């Protein structure tokens, strides 16, 4: 796979904006020409073209099967511009370009039990999953972890739709409100664990799931941002399809070096979480730094995230 991005953009309209908390706005999108938007599966996200050179990914949070899309977007003070600009500029009636849905975070509807854990704005893909599990009449729990009740979006809807399957955890409500993923996962060995949220929170939940004995194929996650260290020894990259060789310096990324040499590299998050820059490796051994590929995919060493990963070998040949 040279790139996972679908270049076909859809013209959409913001049909509704609702500021549900002081940090989270919910946007509903419809096709600009009134046709149905492409169907999506739980866990899917879309690219949103915020500005010509600024594309961001957001999870779809409505029920699969609906022909409109709903996004919940946090006005993140640490954002590199995307969510801030959306909060400042995107009002009801605005035109916007989006991609068709893509799903790197699929739900296994055959699981005996599903434990959905959303931290903060990471609740958004979990809501779509909860709707899919409810529609399929499957066993699940939806855990929503936030700092406090007034920081939580979607609350009335979640209480109404999921009743006792919804469990709320508010940090400011004390220790006994805190989630214990290890105990929850250990209680039912056939459980599939899904988590999305801030990277430190996710790392902790994933560790807890592993400590509870869940195998890797029952632990599913989607990072939406991450701290990534791109530094290391210099190495050489040959971009085979472009027939260009570059040297990647100790503190630059492969993508930066390739772009400087005129190779077009599609990127979005630039921190190893979205998968837009994933490229096939033809020769050499990657030094994986991303949070997108699974451990198994990393072990295969036949794909690399060009925005952040490096090489363990002195030379890499990549298919771009
Ligand atoms: S641009 Fe998102 S993983 Fe590289």
Short mmCIF file of C-alpha atoms and ligand atoms in Angstrom, two decimals:
data_model
loop_
_atom_site.label_atom_id
_atom_site.label_comp_id
_atom_site.label_asym_id
_atom_site.label_seq_id
_atom_site.Cartn_x
_atom_site.Cartn_y
_atom_site.Cartn_z
CA UNK A 1 0.00 0.00 0.00
CA UNK A 2 1.68 3.24 -1.00
CA UNK A 3 -0.93 5.35 0.73
CA UNK A 4 -4.20 4.63 2.46
CA UNK A 5 -5.83 7.92 1.54
CA UNK A 6 -8.72 8.13 -0.87
CA UNK A 7 -8.30 11.29 -2.91
CA UNK A 8 -11.95 11.53 -3.90
CA UNK A 9 -13.45 14.31 -1.83
CA UNK A 10 -17.13 14.78 -1.09
CA UNK A 11 -18.76 18.20 -0.95
CA UNK A 12 -20.71 18.36 2.29
CA UNK A 13 -22.66 20.91 4.30
CA UNK A 14 -22.68 21.47 8.04
CA UNK A 15 -26.37 21.03 8.82
CA UNK A 16 -26.06 21.56 12.56
CA UNK A 17 -23.52 22.74 15.11
CA UNK A 18 -24.08 22.30 18.80
CA UNK A 19 -21.54 23.42 21.41
CA UNK A 20 -22.19 20.77 24.04
CA UNK A 21 -19.48 21.79 26.49
CA UNK A 22 -17.07 24.72 26.64
CA UNK A 23 -14.54 22.58 24.71
CA UNK A 24 -16.56 20.15 22.57
CA UNK A 25 -18.71 21.04 19.57
CA UNK A 26 -20.81 18.50 17.70
CA UNK A 27 -21.21 18.90 13.94
CA UNK A 28 -23.70 17.13 11.70
CA UNK A 29 -22.77 16.85 8.04
CA UNK A 30 -24.92 16.07 5.00
CA UNK A 31 -24.05 15.72 1.36
CA UNK A 32 -24.16 19.13 -0.35
CA UNK A 33 -26.32 17.77 -3.19
CA UNK A 34 -28.80 16.11 -0.85
CA UNK A 35 -27.78 12.55 -1.70
CA UNK A 36 -26.96 10.00 0.99
CA UNK A 37 -23.38 10.04 2.25
CA UNK A 38 -21.47 6.73 1.85
CA UNK A 39 -22.32 4.09 4.45
CA UNK A 40 -19.87 3.66 7.29
CA UNK A 41 -18.99 1.01 9.85
CA UNK A 42 -18.50 1.58 13.56
CA UNK A 43 -14.97 2.82 14.25
CA UNK A 44 -14.67 4.65 10.92
CA UNK A 45 -13.33 8.16 10.51
CA UNK A 46 -13.31 10.75 7.74
CA UNK A 47 -10.75 13.28 6.60
CA UNK A 48 -11.93 16.87 6.93
CA UNK A 49 -10.27 19.47 4.72
CA UNK A 50 -9.89 22.31 7.19
CA UNK A 51 -7.79 24.42 4.77
CA UNK A 52 -6.03 23.57 1.48
CA UNK A 53 -2.96 22.25 3.32
CA UNK A 54 -4.67 21.20 6.52
CA UNK A 55 -6.48 17.86 6.65
CA UNK A 56 -7.59 16.29 9.90
CA UNK A 57 -9.24 13.00 10.78
CA UNK A 58 -12.31 12.74 12.98
CA UNK A 59 -14.24 9.66 14.05
CA UNK A 60 -17.87 9.26 13.10
CA UNK A 61 -19.99 9.13 16.24
CA UNK A 62 -23.48 8.44 14.99
CA UNK A 63 -25.15 5.09 14.40
CA UNK A 64 -23.84 3.09 11.42
CA UNK A 65 -26.56 2.99 8.78
CA UNK A 66 -27.38 6.68 9.04
CA UNK A 67 -26.78 8.67 5.87
CA UNK A 68 -25.45 11.78 7.59
CA UNK A 69 -22.24 12.02 9.61
CA UNK A 70 -21.75 13.36 13.11
CA UNK A 71 -18.42 14.53 14.51
CA UNK A 72 -17.56 15.54 18.06
CA UNK A 73 -14.54 17.87 18.00
CA UNK A 74 -12.51 19.00 21.01
CA UNK A 75 -11.06 22.50 20.85
CA UNK A 76 -7.68 21.19 21.88
CA UNK A 77 -5.26 23.86 23.18
CA UNK A 78 -2.38 21.60 22.06
CA UNK A 79 -3.81 21.23 18.56
CA UNK A 80 -1.58 22.19 15.65
CA UNK A 81 -4.41 24.28 14.24
CA UNK A 82 -7.09 21.92 12.93
CA UNK A 83 -9.58 21.77 15.79
CA UNK A 84 -9.01 25.43 16.75
CA UNK A 85 -9.82 26.55 13.21
CA UNK A 86 -12.89 24.34 13.03
CA UNK A 87 -14.22 25.69 16.31
CA UNK A 88 -13.58 29.27 15.22
CA UNK A 89 -14.96 29.04 11.68
CA UNK A 90 -17.28 26.11 11.06
CA UNK A 91 -20.88 27.13 11.57
CA UNK A 92 -24.18 25.62 10.44
CA UNK A 93 -24.63 26.16 6.70
CA UNK A 94 -20.89 26.08 5.93
CA UNK A 95 -19.61 24.11 2.97
CA UNK A 96 -16.85 21.62 3.68
CA UNK A 97 -14.96 18.91 1.85
CA UNK A 98 -14.59 15.49 3.41
CA UNK A 99 -13.34 12.06 2.39
CA UNK A 100 -15.38 8.89 2.27
CA UNK A 101 -15.21 6.97 5.57
CA UNK A 102 -12.23 4.71 6.25
CA UNK A 103 -12.01 2.25 9.08
CA UNK A 104 -8.74 1.36 10.79
CA UNK A 105 -10.57 0.55 14.03
CA UNK A 106 -13.11 -2.13 13.13
CA UNK A 107 -15.49 -3.72 15.61
CA UNK A 108 -15.69 -7.52 15.94
CA UNK A 109 -19.39 -8.25 16.20
CA UNK A 110 -18.67 -11.91 17.02
CA UNK A 111 -17.04 -11.13 20.39
CA UNK A 112 -18.67 -12.71 23.45
CA UNK A 113 -18.52 -9.34 25.16
CA UNK A 114 -17.15 -5.93 24.19
CA UNK A 115 -15.65 -3.47 26.62
CA UNK A 116 -15.68 -0.01 25.04
CA UNK A 117 -13.55 2.58 26.86
CA UNK A 118 -13.52 6.20 25.74
CA UNK A 119 -11.29 8.77 27.42
CA UNK A 120 -12.44 12.35 26.85
CA UNK A 121 -13.13 13.03 23.17
CA UNK A 122 -12.07 9.41 22.50
CA UNK A 123 -15.68 8.56 23.29
CA UNK A 124 -16.68 9.42 19.69
CA UNK A 125 -15.84 6.13 17.90
CA UNK A 126 -17.12 4.24 20.96
CA UNK A 127 -20.58 5.73 20.52
CA UNK A 128 -20.81 4.37 16.96
CA UNK A 129 -19.60 1.00 18.26
CA UNK A 130 -22.17 1.00 21.06
CA UNK A 131 -24.92 1.70 18.53
CA UNK A 132 -23.68 -1.16 16.31
CA UNK A 133 -23.55 -3.59 19.25
CA UNK A 134 -26.99 -2.51 20.42
CA UNK A 135 -28.41 -2.96 16.90
CA UNK A 136 -26.87 -6.46 16.78
CA UNK A 137 -28.16 -7.26 20.29
CA UNK A 138 -24.65 -8.05 21.56
CA UNK A 139 -23.26 -7.90 25.08
CA UNK A 140 -21.23 -4.74 25.79
CA UNK A 141 -20.37 -2.02 28.27
CA UNK A 142 -19.60 1.56 27.32
CA UNK A 143 -17.25 3.30 29.75
CA UNK A 144 -16.87 7.06 29.44
CA UNK A 145 -13.95 8.58 31.37
CA UNK A 146 -13.68 12.37 31.71
CA UNK A 147 -12.35 14.83 34.22
CA UNK A 148 -15.83 15.93 35.33
CA UNK A 149 -19.46 15.71 34.30
CA UNK A 150 -19.49 19.18 32.76
CA UNK A 151 -16.60 18.17 30.46
CA UNK A 152 -18.64 15.26 29.05
CA UNK A 153 -20.48 15.65 25.73
CA UNK A 154 -23.30 13.40 24.47
CA UNK A 155 -24.35 12.60 28.05
CA UNK A 156 -28.14 12.81 27.72
CA UNK A 157 -28.10 10.74 24.54
CA UNK A 158 -25.81 8.08 26.00
CA UNK A 159 -27.92 7.71 29.13
CA UNK A 160 -31.09 7.47 27.05
CA UNK A 161 -29.72 5.03 24.45
CA UNK A 162 -27.52 2.75 26.51
CA UNK A 163 -29.00 2.81 30.04
CA UNK A 164 -27.17 0.42 32.34
CA UNK A 165 -24.64 -0.47 29.65
CA UNK A 166 -23.22 3.04 30.09
CA UNK A 167 -20.78 3.51 32.98
CA UNK A 168 -19.52 7.02 33.73
CA UNK A 169 -16.17 7.75 35.36
CA UNK A 170 -15.45 11.31 36.49
CA UNK A 171 -11.95 12.00 37.83
CA UNK A 172 -13.21 14.71 40.16
CA UNK A 173 -15.67 12.31 41.79
CA UNK A 174 -12.95 10.42 43.67
CA UNK A 175 -11.06 7.15 43.58
CA UNK A 176 -14.12 4.90 43.64
CA UNK A 177 -15.28 6.40 40.33
CA UNK A 178 -12.04 5.45 38.53
CA UNK A 179 -12.20 2.74 35.90
CA UNK A 180 -10.41 -0.57 36.49
CA UNK A 181 -9.89 -2.12 33.03
CA UNK A 182 -7.87 -5.02 34.40
CA UNK A 183 -10.67 -6.28 36.61
CA UNK A 184 -13.30 -5.60 33.95
CA UNK A 185 -11.38 -7.48 31.25
CA UNK A 186 -10.46 -10.37 33.56
CA UNK A 187 -14.11 -10.86 34.55
CA UNK A 188 -15.01 -12.21 31.10
CA UNK A 189 -12.11 -13.88 29.21
CA UNK A 190 -13.86 -13.68 25.80
CA UNK A 191 -13.96 -9.89 26.07
CA UNK A 192 -12.69 -7.68 23.28
CA UNK A 193 -11.34 -4.41 24.64
CA UNK A 194 -11.58 -1.18 22.61
CA UNK A 195 -9.98 2.06 23.73
CA UNK A 196 -9.60 5.56 22.34
CA UNK A 197 -8.51 8.72 24.14
CA UNK A 198 -5.37 10.63 25.17
CA UNK A 199 -2.22 8.59 24.48
CA UNK A 200 -1.15 8.19 28.16
CA UNK A 201 -4.63 7.00 29.10
CA UNK A 202 -4.67 4.56 26.18
CA UNK A 203 -1.21 3.17 27.00
CA UNK A 204 -2.43 2.50 30.54
CA UNK A 205 -5.71 0.83 29.46
CA UNK A 206 -3.86 -1.35 26.92
CA UNK A 207 -1.35 -2.43 29.59
CA UNK A 208 -4.22 -3.25 31.94
CA UNK A 209 -5.90 -5.33 29.24
CA UNK A 210 -2.67 -7.26 28.65
CA UNK A 211 -2.18 -7.74 32.41
CA UNK A 212 -5.71 -9.17 32.56
CA UNK A 213 -4.61 -11.85 30.10
CA UNK A 214 -6.32 -10.58 26.98
CA UNK A 215 -4.41 -11.59 23.83
CA UNK A 216 -3.32 -8.83 21.44
CA UNK A 217 -6.06 -9.72 18.95
CA UNK A 218 -8.68 -8.90 21.59
CA UNK A 219 -7.24 -5.46 22.34
CA UNK A 220 -8.17 -2.77 19.81
CA UNK A 221 -7.13 0.85 19.91
CA UNK A 222 -7.01 4.07 17.94
CA UNK A 223 -4.63 6.84 18.89
CA UNK A 224 -5.53 10.35 17.74
CA UNK A 225 -2.38 12.01 18.91
CA UNK A 226 0.93 10.88 20.34
CA UNK A 227 4.32 12.14 21.39
CA UNK A 228 6.77 10.74 18.92
CA UNK A 229 10.55 10.90 18.93
CA UNK A 230 11.73 10.94 15.33
CA UNK A 231 15.45 11.33 16.09
CA UNK A 232 18.17 8.73 15.55
CA UNK A 233 21.15 7.77 13.39
CA UNK A 234 21.24 9.04 9.80
CA UNK A 235 20.36 6.58 7.03
CA UNK A 236 19.64 6.42 3.31
CA UNK A 237 16.25 5.98 1.67
CA UNK A 238 15.66 5.02 -1.95
CA UNK A 239 12.15 5.94 -3.15
CA UNK A 240 11.83 3.30 -5.85
CA UNK A 241 8.74 4.53 -7.72
CA UNK A 242 10.17 8.07 -7.86
CA UNK A 243 13.74 6.83 -8.49
CA UNK A 244 15.13 9.26 -5.91
CA UNK A 245 17.66 8.63 -3.13
CA UNK A 246 17.78 10.82 -0.03
CA UNK A 247 19.84 10.95 3.15
CA UNK A 248 17.69 11.23 6.28
CA UNK A 249 19.48 13.29 8.92
CA UNK A 250 19.47 12.56 12.69
CA UNK A 251 16.55 14.86 13.46
CA UNK A 252 14.50 14.83 10.28
CA UNK A 253 11.83 12.39 9.15
CA UNK A 254 11.86 10.29 6.00
CA UNK A 255 8.85 12.31 4.80
CA UNK A 256 10.68 15.61 5.30
CA UNK A 257 13.73 14.37 3.41
CA UNK A 258 11.62 12.96 0.56
CA UNK A 259 9.53 16.11 0.25
CA UNK A 260 12.67 18.26 0.09
CA UNK A 261 13.78 16.12 -2.84
CA UNK A 262 10.46 16.64 -4.65
CA UNK A 263 8.70 13.38 -3.75
CA UNK A 264 5.03 13.89 -3.00
CA UNK A 265 4.23 12.36 0.40
CA UNK A 266 0.66 12.45 1.65
CA UNK A 267 0.50 13.23 5.34
CA UNK A 268 -2.03 14.34 7.88
CA UNK A 269 -1.26 13.87 11.59
CA UNK A 270 2.55 13.85 11.20
CA UNK A 271 2.82 12.03 14.52
CA UNK A 272 2.30 8.40 13.57
CA UNK A 273 -1.35 7.91 14.44
CA UNK A 274 -3.48 8.31 11.31
CA UNK A 275 -1.92 5.96 8.74
CA UNK A 276 -2.05 8.46 5.85
CA UNK A 277 1.70 8.23 5.17
CA UNK A 278 2.01 4.44 5.42
CA UNK A 279 4.13 3.09 2.58
CA UNK A 280 5.36 -0.36 1.55
CA UNK A 281 8.96 -1.30 2.43
CA UNK A 282 10.75 -3.19 -0.33
CA UNK A 283 14.16 -3.59 1.33
CA UNK A 284 15.75 -2.82 4.71
CA UNK A 285 14.47 -2.90 8.29
CA UNK A 286 12.26 -0.12 9.65
CA UNK A 287 12.61 1.30 13.14
CA UNK A 288 8.90 1.73 13.86
CA UNK A 289 7.96 4.78 15.91
CA UNK A 290 4.26 5.05 15.00
CA UNK A 291 1.12 4.16 16.98
CA UNK A 292 -0.80 3.10 13.88
CA UNK A 293 0.55 -0.28 12.79
CA UNK A 294 -0.23 -3.24 15.04
CA UNK A 295 2.61 -5.15 16.72
CA UNK A 296 2.15 -7.95 14.16
CA UNK A 297 2.32 -5.50 11.25
CA UNK A 298 5.44 -3.97 12.75
CA UNK A 299 7.04 -7.40 13.05
CA UNK A 300 6.36 -8.02 9.35
CA UNK A 301 8.55 -4.97 8.54
CA UNK A 302 6.93 -4.52 5.15
CA UNK A 303 5.24 -1.16 5.87
CA UNK A 304 6.46 2.08 7.40
CA UNK A 305 5.00 5.39 8.59
CA UNK A 306 7.09 7.89 6.66
CA UNK A 307 6.22 10.80 8.98
CA UNK A 308 7.99 9.43 12.05
CA UNK A 309 9.60 6.00 11.67
CA UNK A 310 13.27 5.48 10.87
CA UNK A 311 15.55 2.61 9.79
CA UNK A 312 17.51 0.03 11.73
CA UNK A 313 19.41 -0.77 8.54
CA UNK A 314 21.69 1.75 6.83
CA UNK A 315 19.39 1.84 3.79
CA UNK A 316 15.66 1.48 3.19
CA UNK A 317 13.91 1.02 -0.15
CA UNK A 318 10.31 2.21 -0.07
CA UNK A 319 7.52 2.07 -2.63
CA UNK A 320 6.82 5.70 -3.30
S1 LIG B 1 0.89 11.28 8.65
FE1 LIG B 1 -0.35 10.25 10.11
S2 LIG B 1 0.76 8.41 10.47
FE2 LIG B 1 2.07 9.58 9.26
#
